[in-house]
CSV table of C-alpha atoms in Angstrom, one decimal:
chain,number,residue,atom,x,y,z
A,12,UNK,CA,-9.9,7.6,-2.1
A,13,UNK,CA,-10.1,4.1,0.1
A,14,UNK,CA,-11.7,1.2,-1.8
A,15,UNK,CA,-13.9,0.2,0.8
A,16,UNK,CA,-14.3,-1.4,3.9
A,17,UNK,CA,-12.5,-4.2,6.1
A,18,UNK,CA,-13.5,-6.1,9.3
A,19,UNK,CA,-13.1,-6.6,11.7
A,20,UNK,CA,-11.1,-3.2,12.9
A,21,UNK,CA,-9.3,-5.3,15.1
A,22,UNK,CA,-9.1,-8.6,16.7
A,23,UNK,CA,-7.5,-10.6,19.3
A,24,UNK,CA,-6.5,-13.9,19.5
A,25,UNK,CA,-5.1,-16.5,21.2
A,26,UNK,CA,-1.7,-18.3,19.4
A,27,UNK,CA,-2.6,-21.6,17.0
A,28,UNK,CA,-5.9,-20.6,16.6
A,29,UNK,CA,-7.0,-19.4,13.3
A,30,UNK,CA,-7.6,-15.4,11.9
A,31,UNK,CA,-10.4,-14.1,9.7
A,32,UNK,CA,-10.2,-10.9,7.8
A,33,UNK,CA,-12.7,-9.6,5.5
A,34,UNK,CA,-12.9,-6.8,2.8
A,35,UNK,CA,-15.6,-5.7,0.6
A,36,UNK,CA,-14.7,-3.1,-2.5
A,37,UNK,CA,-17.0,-0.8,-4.7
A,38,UNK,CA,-15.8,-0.9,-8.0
A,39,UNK,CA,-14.6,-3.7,-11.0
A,40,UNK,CA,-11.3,-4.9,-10.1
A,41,UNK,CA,-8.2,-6.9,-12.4
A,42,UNK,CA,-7.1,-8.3,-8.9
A,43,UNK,CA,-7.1,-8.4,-5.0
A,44,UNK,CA,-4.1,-7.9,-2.8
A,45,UNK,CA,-3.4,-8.4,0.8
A,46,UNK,CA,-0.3,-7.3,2.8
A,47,UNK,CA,1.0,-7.1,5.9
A,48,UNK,CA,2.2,-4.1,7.8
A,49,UNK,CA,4.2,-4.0,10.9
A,50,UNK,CA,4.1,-1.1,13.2
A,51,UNK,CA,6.0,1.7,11.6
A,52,UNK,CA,7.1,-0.3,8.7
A,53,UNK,CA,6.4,-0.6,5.0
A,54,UNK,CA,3.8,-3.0,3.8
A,55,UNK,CA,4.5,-6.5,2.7
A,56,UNK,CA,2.8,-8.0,-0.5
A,57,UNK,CA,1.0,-11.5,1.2
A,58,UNK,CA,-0.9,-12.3,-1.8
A,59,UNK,CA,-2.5,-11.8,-5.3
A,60,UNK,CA,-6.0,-13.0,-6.2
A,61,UNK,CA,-7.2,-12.1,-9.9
A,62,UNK,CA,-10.5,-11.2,-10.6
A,63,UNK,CA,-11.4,-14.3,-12.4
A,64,UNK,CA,-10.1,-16.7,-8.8
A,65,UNK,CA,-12.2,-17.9,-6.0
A,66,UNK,CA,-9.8,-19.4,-3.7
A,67,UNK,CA,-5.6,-18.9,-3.9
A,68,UNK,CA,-3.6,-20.7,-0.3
A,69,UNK,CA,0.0,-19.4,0.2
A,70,UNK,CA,1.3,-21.6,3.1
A,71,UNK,CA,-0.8,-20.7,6.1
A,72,UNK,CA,-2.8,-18.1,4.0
A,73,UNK,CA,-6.1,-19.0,2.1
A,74,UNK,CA,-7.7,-15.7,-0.2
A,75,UNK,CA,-11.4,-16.2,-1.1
A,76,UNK,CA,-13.0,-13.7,-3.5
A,77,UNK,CA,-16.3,-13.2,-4.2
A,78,UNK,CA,-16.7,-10.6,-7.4
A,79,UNK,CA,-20.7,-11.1,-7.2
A,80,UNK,CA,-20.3,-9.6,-3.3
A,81,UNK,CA,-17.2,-7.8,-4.1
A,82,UNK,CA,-15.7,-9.3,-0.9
A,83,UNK,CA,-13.0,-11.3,0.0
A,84,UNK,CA,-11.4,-13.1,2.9
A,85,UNK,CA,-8.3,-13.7,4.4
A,86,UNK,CA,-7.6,-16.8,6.5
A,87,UNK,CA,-4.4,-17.4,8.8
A,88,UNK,CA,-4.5,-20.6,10.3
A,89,UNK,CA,-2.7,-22.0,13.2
A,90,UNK,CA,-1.6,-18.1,14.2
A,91,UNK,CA,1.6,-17.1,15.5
A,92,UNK,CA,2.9,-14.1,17.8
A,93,UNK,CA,4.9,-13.1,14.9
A,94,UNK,CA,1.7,-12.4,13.0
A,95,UNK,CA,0.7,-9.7,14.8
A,96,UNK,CA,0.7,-7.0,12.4
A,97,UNK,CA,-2.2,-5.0,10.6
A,98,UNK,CA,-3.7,-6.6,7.5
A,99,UNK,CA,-4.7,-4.9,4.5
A,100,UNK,CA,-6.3,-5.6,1.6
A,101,UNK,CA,-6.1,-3.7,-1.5
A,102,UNK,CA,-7.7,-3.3,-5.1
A,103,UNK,CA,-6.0,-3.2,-8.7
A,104,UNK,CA,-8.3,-1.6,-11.0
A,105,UNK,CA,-8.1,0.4,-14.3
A,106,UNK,CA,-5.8,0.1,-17.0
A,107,UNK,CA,-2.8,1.5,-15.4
A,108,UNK,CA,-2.5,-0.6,-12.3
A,109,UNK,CA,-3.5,1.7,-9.6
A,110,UNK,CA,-3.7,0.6,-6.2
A,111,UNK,CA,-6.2,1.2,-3.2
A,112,UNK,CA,-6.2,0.5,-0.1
A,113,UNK,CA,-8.8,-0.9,2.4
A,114,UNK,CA,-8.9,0.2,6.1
A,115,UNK,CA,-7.4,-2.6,7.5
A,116,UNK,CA,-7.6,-5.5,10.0
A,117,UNK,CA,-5.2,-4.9,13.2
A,118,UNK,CA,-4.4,-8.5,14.6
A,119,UNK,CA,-2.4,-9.1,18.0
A,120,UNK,CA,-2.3,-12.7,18.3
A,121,UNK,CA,-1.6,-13.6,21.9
A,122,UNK,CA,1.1,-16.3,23.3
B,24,UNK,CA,18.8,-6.4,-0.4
B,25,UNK,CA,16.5,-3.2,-0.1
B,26,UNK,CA,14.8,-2.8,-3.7
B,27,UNK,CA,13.0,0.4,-2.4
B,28,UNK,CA,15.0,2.9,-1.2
B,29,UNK,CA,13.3,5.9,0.8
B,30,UNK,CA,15.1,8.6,2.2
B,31,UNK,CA,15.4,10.0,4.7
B,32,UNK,CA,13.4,7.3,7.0
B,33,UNK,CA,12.8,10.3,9.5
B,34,UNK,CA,12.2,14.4,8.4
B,35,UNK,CA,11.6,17.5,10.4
B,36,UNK,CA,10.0,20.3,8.1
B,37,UNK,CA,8.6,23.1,9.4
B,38,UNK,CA,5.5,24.6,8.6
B,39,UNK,CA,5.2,26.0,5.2
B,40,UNK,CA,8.9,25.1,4.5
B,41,UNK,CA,9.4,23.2,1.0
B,42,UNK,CA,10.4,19.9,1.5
B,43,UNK,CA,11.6,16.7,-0.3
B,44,UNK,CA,11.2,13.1,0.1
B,45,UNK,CA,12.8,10.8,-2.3
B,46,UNK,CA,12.3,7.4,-3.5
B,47,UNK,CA,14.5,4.8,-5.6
B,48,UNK,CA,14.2,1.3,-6.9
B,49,UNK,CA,16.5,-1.8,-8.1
B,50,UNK,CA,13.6,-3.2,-10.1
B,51,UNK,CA,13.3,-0.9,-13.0
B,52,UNK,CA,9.5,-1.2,-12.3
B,53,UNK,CA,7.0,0.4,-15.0
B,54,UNK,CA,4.4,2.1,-11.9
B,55,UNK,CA,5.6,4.2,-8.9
B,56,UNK,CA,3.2,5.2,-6.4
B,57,UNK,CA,2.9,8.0,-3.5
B,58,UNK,CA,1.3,6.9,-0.4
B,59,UNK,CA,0.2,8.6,2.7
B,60,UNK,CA,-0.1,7.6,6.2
B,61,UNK,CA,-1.5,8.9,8.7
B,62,UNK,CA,-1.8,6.9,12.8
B,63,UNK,CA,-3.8,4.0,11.9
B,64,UNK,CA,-5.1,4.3,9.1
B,65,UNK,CA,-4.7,3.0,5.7
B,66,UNK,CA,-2.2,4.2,2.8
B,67,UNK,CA,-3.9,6.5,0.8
B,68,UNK,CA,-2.5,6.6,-2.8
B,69,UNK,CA,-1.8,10.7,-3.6
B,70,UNK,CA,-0.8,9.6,-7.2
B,71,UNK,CA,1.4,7.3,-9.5
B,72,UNK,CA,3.4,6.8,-12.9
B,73,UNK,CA,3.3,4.6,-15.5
B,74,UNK,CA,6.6,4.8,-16.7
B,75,UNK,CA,6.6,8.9,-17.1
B,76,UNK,CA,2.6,8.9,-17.2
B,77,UNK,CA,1.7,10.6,-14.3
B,78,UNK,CA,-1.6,9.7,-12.9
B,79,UNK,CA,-2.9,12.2,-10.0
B,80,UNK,CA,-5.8,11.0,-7.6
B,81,UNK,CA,-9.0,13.4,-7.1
B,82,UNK,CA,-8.5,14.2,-3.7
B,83,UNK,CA,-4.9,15.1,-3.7
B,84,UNK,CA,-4.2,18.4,-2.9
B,85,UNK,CA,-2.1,21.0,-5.2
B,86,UNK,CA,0.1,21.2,-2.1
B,87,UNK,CA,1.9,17.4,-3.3
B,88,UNK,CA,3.7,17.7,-6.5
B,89,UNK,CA,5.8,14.5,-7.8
B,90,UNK,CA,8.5,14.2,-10.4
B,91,UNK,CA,10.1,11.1,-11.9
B,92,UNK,CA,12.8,12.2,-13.9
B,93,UNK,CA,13.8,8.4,-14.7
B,94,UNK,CA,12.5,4.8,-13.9
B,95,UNK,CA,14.4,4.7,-10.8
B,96,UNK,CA,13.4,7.6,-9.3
B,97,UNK,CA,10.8,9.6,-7.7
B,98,UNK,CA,10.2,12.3,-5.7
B,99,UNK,CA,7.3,13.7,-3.2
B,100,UNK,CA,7.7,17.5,-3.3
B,101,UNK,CA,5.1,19.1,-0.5
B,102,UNK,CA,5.5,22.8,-1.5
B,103,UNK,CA,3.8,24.3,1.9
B,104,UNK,CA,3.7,21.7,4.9
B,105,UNK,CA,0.8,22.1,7.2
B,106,UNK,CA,0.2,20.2,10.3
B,107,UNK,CA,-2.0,17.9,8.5
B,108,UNK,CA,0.5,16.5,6.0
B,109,UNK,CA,2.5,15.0,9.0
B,110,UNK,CA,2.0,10.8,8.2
B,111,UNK,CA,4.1,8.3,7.3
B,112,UNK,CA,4.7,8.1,2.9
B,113,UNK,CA,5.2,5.3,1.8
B,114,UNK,CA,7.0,4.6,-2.1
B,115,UNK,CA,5.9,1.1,-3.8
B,116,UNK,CA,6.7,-0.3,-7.0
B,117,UNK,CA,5.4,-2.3,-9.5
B,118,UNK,CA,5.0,-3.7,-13.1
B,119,UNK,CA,7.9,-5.0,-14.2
B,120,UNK,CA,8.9,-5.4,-18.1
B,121,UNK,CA,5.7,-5.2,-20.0
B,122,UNK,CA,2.9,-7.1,-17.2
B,123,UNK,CA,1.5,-3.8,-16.0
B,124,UNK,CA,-1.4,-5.4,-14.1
B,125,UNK,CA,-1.7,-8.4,-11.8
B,126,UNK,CA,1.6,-7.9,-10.6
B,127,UNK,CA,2.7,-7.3,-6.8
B,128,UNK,CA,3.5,-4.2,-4.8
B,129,UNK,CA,7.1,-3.6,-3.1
B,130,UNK,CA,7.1,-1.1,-0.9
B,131,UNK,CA,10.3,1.5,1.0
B,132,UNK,CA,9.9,1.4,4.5
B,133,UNK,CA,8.4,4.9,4.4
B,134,UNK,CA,9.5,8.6,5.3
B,135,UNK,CA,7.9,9.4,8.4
B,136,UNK,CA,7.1,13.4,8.3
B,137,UNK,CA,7.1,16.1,11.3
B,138,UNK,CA,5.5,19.4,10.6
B,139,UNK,CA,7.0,21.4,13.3
């Protein structure tokens, strides 16, 4: 079963400006994922935020977590064409390292 | 280098035909997981191992059977395809040596199904 929920579905921009992705889960979690997906492809890890983080920056990426709110965010700043792609976030929990998925965040990112 | 191997990337079953789909890995990752795809949505994990401790999720139907018969291999058996299974699955990896959490995903570029 899905984690929980992401937003916005979908979202358009215009190139260099900057992207916000949100997810909220429902249970206790050892980390928080987000990858990338291009159309038809496999997913792409992005990044890894452990439960006991509240802010991780890869490059143009910056990963808030909130365990209180059970949320996070995903920032992409100064956006590109090339990012257009669906966003994902997704939950390790449990002892075993099992992996859920969030709904996902489609983002076309306009020239 | 792919690190993931699915195959085939593309499968025409017909309805209630057994069929196959088969994933390998480079990485001799601990976990293996089973993901489904369907248009637009998000991967939905059917199951995984932990090395050969096979871990099934709730809602998977008895229709999707899996079998690792070593670390760098595993396989999606769907013993009656319906229309409904047609999606994208999607193999990932992860775990290596002995960090079983906190690590990274790698995923195949996926087996897209048609139930015909």
């Amino acid at each position: 079963s899905q984690q929980g929920e992401e937003d916005p579905q979908a979202l358009s921009i215009q190139e260099g400006e900057n992207a916000t992705m949100n997810c909220s889960y429902k249970t206790s979690i050892n980390n928080l994922q987000w990858y990338r997906q291009n159309s038809g492809r496999g997913l792409v890890h992005l990044i890894l935020i452990r439960s006991n983080e509240r802010e991780k920056h890869s490059g143009r990426l910056r990963v808030t977590l909130d365990t209180s709110k059970k949320s996070s965010s995903l920032l992409i700043t100064a956006s590109r064409a090339a990012d257009t792609a669906s966003y994902f976030c997704a939950t390790e929990g449990g002892s075993q390292g099992n992996l859920i998925f969030g709904k996902g965040t489609k983002l076309s990112v306009k020239p | 280098d792919a690190m993931v191997i699915q195959n085939p990337r593309y499968q025409v079953t017909q309805f209630g035909k057994p069929v196959t789909l088969s994933c390998s890995q480079t990485l001799n990752h601990n976990v293996m997981y089973w993901y489904q795809q369907k248009s637009s949505q998000a991967p939905k994990l059917l199951f995984h191992y932990y090395d050969k401790d096979f871990n099934n999720e709730a809602d998977t139907p008895d229709n999707f059977q899996s079998r690792r018969p070593n670390t760098s291999f595993c396989f999606l058996d769907i013993r009656s395809p319906g229309l409904g299974d047609a999606a994208m699955y999607l193999c990932a990896t992860s775990a290596p040596g002995q960090a079983i959490l906190n690590t990274e995903a790698f995923f195949g570029q996926g087996t897209r199904l048609t139930v015909v």
